[in-house]
PDB file of C-alpha atoms in Angstrom:
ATOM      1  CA  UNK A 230    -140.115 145.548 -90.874  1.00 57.00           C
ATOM      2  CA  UNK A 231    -137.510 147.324 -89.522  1.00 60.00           C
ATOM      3  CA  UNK A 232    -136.551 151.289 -90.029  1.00 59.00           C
ATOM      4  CA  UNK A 233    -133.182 152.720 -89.836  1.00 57.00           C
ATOM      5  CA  UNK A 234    -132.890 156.374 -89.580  1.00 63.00           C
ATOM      6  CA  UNK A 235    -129.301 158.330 -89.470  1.00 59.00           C
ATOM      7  CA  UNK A 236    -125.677 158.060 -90.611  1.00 60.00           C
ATOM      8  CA  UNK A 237    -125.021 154.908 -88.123  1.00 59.00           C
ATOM      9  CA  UNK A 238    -127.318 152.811 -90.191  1.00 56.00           C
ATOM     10  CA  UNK A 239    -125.410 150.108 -91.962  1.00 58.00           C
ATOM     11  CA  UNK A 240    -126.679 147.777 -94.297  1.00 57.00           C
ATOM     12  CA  UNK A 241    -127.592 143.690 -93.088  1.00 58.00           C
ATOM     13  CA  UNK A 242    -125.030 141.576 -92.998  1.00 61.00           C
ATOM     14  CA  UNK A 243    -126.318 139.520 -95.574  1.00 61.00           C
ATOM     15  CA  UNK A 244    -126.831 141.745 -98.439  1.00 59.00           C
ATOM     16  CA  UNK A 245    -124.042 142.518-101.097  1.00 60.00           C
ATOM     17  CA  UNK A 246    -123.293 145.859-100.981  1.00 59.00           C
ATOM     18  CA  UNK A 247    -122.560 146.472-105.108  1.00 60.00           C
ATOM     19  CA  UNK A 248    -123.345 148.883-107.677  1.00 58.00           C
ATOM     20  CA  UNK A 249    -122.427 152.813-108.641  1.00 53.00           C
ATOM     21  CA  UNK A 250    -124.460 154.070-105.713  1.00 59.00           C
ATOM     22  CA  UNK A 251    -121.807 152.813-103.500  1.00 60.00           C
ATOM     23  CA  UNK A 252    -118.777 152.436-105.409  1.00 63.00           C
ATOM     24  CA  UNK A 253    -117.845 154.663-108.224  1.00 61.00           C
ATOM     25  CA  UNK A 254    -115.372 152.369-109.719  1.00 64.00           C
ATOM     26  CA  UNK A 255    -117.777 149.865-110.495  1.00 61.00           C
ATOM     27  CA  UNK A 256    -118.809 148.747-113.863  1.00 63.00           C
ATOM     28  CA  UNK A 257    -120.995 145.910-114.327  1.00 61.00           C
ATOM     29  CA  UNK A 258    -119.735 143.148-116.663  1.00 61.00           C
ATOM     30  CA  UNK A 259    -115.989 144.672-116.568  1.00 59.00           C
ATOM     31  CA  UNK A 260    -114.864 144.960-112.969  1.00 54.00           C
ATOM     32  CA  UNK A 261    -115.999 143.198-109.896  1.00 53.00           C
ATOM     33  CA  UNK A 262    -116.221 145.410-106.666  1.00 50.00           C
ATOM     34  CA  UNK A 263    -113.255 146.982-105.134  1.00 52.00           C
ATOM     35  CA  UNK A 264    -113.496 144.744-102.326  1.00 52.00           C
ATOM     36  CA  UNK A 265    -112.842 142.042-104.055  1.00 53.00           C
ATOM     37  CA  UNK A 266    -109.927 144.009-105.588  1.00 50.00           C
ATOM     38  CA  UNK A 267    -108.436 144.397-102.287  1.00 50.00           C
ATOM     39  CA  UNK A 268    -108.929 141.296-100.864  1.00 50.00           C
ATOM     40  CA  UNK A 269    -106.752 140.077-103.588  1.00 50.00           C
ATOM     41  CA  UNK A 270    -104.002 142.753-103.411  1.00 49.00           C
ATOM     42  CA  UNK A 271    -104.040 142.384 -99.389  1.00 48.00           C
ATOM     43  CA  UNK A 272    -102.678 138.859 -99.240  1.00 49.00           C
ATOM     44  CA  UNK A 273     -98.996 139.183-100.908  1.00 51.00           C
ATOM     45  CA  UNK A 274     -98.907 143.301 -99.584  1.00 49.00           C
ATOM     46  CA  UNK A 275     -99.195 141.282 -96.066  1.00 49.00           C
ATOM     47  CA  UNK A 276     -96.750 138.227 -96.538  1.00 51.00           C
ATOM     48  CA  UNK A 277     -94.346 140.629 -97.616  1.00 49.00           C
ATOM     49  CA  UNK A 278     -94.648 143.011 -94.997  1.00 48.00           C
ATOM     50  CA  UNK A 279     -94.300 140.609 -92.712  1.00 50.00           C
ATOM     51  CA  UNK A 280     -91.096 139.228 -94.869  1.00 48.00           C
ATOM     52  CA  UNK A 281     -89.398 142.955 -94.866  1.00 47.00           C
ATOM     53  CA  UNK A 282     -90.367 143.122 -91.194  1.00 50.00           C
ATOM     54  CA  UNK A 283     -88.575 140.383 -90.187  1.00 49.00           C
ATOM     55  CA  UNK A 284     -85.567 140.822 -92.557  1.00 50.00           C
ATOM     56  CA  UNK A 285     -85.879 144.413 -91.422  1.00 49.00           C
ATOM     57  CA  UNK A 286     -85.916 143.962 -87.749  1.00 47.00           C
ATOM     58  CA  UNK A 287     -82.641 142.061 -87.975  1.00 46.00           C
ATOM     59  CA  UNK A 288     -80.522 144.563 -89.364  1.00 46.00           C
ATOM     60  CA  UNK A 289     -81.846 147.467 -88.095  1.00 43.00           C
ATOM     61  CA  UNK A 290     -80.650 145.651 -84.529  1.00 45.00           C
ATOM     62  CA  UNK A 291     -77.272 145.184 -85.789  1.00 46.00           C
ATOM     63  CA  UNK A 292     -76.846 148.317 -87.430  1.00 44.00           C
ATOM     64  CA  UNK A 293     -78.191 150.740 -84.520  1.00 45.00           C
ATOM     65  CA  UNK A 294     -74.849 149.998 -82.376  1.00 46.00           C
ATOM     66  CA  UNK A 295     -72.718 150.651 -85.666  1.00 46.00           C
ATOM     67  CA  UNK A 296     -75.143 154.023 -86.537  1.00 42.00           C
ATOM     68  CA  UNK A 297     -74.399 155.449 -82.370  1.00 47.00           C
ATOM     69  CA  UNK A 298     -70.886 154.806 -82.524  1.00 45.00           C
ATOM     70  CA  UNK A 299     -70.143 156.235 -86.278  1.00 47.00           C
ATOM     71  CA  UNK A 300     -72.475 159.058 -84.845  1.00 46.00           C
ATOM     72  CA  UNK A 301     -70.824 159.971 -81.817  1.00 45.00           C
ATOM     73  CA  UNK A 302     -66.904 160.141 -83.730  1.00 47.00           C
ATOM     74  CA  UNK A 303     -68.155 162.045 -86.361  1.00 48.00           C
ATOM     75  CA  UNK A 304     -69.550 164.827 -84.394  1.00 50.00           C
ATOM     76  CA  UNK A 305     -66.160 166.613 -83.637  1.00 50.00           C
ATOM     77  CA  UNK A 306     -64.879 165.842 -87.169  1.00 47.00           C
ATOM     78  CA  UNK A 307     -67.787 167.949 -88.687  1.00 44.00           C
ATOM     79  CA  UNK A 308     -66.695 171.198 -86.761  1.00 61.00           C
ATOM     80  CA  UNK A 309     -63.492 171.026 -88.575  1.00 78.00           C
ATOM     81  CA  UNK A 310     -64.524 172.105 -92.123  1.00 86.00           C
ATOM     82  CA  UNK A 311     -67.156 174.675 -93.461  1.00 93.00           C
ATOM     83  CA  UNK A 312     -70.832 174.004 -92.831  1.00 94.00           C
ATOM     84  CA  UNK A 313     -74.100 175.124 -94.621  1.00 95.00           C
ATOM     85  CA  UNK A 314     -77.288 175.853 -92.947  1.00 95.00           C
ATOM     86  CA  UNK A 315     -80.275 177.807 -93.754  1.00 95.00           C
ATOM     87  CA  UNK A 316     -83.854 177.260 -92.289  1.00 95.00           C
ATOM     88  CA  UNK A 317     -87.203 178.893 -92.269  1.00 94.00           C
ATOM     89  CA  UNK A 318     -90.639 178.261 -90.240  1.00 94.00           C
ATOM     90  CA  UNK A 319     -91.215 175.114 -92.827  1.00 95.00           C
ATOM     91  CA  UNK A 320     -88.030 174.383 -94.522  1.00 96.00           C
ATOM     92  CA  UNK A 321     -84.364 173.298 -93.737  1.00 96.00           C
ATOM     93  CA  UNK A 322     -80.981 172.765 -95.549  1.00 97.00           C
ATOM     94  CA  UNK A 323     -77.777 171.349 -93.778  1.00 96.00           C
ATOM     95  CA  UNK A 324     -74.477 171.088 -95.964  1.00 95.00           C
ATOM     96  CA  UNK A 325     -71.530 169.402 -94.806  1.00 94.00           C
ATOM     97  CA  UNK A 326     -69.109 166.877 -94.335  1.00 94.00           C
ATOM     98  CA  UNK A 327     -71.580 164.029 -94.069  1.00 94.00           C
ATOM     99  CA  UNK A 328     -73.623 165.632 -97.594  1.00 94.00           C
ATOM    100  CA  UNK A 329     -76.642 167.560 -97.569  1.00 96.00           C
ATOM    101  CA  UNK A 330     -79.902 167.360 -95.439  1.00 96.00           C
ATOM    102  CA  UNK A 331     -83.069 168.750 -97.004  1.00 96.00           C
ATOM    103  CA  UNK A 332     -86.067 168.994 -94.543  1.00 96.00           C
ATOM    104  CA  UNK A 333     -89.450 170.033 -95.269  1.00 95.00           C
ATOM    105  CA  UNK A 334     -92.427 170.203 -92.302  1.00 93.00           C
ATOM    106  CA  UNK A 335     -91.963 166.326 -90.999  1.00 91.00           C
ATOM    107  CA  UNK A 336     -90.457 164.906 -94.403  1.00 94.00           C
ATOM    108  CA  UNK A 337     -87.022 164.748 -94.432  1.00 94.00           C
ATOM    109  CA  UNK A 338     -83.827 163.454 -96.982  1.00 94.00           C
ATOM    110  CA  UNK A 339     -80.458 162.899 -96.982  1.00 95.00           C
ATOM    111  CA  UNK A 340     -77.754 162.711 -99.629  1.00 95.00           C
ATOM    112  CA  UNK A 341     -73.771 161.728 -98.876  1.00 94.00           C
ATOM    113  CA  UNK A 342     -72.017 163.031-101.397  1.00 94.00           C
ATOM    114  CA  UNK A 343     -70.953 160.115-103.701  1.00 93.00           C
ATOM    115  CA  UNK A 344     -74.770 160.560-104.375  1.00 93.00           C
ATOM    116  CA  UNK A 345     -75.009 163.862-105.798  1.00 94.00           C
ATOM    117  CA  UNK A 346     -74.390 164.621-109.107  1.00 94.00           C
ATOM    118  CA  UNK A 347     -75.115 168.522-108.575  1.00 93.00           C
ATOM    119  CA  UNK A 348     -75.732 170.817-105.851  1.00 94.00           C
ATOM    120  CA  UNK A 349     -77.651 174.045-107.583  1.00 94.00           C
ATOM    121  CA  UNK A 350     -78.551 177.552-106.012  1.00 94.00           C
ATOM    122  CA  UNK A 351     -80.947 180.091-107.100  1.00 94.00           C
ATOM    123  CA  UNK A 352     -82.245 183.271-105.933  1.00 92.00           C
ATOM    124  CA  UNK A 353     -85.929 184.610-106.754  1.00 89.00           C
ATOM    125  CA  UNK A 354     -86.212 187.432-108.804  1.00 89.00           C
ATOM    126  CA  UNK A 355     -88.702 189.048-106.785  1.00 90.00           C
ATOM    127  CA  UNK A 356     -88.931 187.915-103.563  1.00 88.00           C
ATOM    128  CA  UNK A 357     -86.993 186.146-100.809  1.00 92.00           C
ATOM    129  CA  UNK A 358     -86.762 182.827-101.497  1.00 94.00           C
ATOM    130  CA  UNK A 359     -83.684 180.909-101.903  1.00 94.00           C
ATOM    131  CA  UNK A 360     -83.558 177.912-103.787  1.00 95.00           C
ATOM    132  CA  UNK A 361     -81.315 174.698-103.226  1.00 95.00           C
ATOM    133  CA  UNK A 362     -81.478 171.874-106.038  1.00 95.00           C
ATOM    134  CA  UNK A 363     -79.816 168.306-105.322  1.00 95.00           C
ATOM    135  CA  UNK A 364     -79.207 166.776-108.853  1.00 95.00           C
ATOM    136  CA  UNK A 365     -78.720 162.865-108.215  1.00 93.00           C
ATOM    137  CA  UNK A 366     -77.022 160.651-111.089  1.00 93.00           C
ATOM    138  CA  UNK A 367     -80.357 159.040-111.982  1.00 93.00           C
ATOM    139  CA  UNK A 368     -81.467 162.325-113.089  1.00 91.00           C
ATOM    140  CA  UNK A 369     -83.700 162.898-110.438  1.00 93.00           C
ATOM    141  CA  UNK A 370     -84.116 166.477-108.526  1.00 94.00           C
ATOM    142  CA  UNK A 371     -84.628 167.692-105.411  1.00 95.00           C
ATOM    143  CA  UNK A 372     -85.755 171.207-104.714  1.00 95.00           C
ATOM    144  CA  UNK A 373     -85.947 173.225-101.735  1.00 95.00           C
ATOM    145  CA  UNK A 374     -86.960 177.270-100.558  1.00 95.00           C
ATOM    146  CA  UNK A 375     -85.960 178.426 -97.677  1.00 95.00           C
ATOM    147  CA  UNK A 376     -88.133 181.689 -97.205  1.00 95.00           C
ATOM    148  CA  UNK A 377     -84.955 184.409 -95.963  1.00 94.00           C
ATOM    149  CA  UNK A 378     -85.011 187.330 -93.816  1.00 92.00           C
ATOM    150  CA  UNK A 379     -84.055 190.011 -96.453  1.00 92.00           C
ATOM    151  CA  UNK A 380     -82.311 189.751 -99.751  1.00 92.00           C
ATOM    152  CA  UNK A 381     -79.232 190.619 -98.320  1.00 92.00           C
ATOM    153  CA  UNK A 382     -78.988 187.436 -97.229  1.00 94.00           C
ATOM    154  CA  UNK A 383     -78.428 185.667-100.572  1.00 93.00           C
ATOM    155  CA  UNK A 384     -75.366 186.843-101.163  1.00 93.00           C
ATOM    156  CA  UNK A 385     -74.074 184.927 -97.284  1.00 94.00           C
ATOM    157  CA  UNK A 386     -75.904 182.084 -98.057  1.00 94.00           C
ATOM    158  CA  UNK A 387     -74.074 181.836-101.591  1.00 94.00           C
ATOM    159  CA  UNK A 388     -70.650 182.093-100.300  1.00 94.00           C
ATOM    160  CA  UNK A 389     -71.221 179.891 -97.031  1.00 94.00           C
ATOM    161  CA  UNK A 390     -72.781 177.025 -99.840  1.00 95.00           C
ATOM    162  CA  UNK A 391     -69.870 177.681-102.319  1.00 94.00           C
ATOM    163  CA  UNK A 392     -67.085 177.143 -99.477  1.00 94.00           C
ATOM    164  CA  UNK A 393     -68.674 173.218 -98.309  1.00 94.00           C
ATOM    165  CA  UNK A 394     -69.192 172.733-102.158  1.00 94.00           C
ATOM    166  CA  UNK A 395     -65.403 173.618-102.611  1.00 94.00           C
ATOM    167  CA  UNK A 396     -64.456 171.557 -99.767  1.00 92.00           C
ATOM    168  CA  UNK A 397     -66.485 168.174-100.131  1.00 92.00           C
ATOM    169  CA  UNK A 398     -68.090 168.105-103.713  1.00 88.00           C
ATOM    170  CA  UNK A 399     -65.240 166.223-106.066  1.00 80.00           C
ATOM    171  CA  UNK A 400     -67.139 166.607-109.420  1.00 55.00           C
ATOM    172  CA  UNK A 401     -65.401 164.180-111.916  1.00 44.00           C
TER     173      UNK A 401
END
């Protein structure tokens, strides 16, 4: 007979590996094992992947040239009207003439401004954290705090968001 001792023991190949004591999720007579579960789910997840990929692959080729080029003219154009930023060590908030940026750690968003419905600022009570909302049509929100120096702070941040709200954000 043969003795397994450790974590690097693994079961033999030719017995079934089912039951509560190794999958939680299992109830005998009303679900099979998740394995089976996945094997099923894994087959269209792939074909479409692999569709998306290759639908993907062709216009992200034709639309990096377009991206660069609209890039590179509307750099000057963005130093012509009033700007937004704010940032702390986690969070980030650019306003402008493009829309607004919200960045947290490595997740990041972007709105243009057909897209927003509402741009909403709040200041903490207690505190120094300064809040931007993006309100989108579909009534979905998007918060972010940007951690300030000191309080006095609020009131530069207000006006600077106010003046790029004033000059992009039609509301109709």
């Amino acid at each position: 007979m043969e003795q397994r001792i450790g974590s690097s023991s693994q079961p033999l190949k030719g017995e079934p590996v089912t039951g509560a004591g190794f999958d939680p999720a299992f109830i005998p007579g009303l679900t099979g094992s998740a394995a089976q579960g996945e094997a099923e789910d894994a087959k269209p997840t792939a074909e479409a992947a692999d569709s998306a990929e290759a639908e993907g692959s062709s216009a992200s080729a034709e639309s990096v040239p377009e991206a660069e080029a609209a890039g590179s003219e509307e750099e000057p154009a963005e130093q012509d009207g009033p700007v937004f930023e704010a940032a702390d060590r986690r969070a980030r908030i650019v306003a402008d003439r493009r829309g607004v940026r919200l960045a947290l750690d490595a997740e990041e968003c972007e709105f243009t401004w057909p897209e927003i419905a509402a741009v909403e600022t709040e200041t903490a009570r207690f505190g120094k954290r300064f809040t931007v909302t993006v309100h989108t049509p579909d009534r979905r929100w998007y918060p972010i705090e940007i951690e300030a120096a000191s309080r006095s702070q609020f009131a530069e941040w207000d006006a600077e968001m106010d003046a790029v709200l004033d000059a992009y954000f039609e509301s109709e």
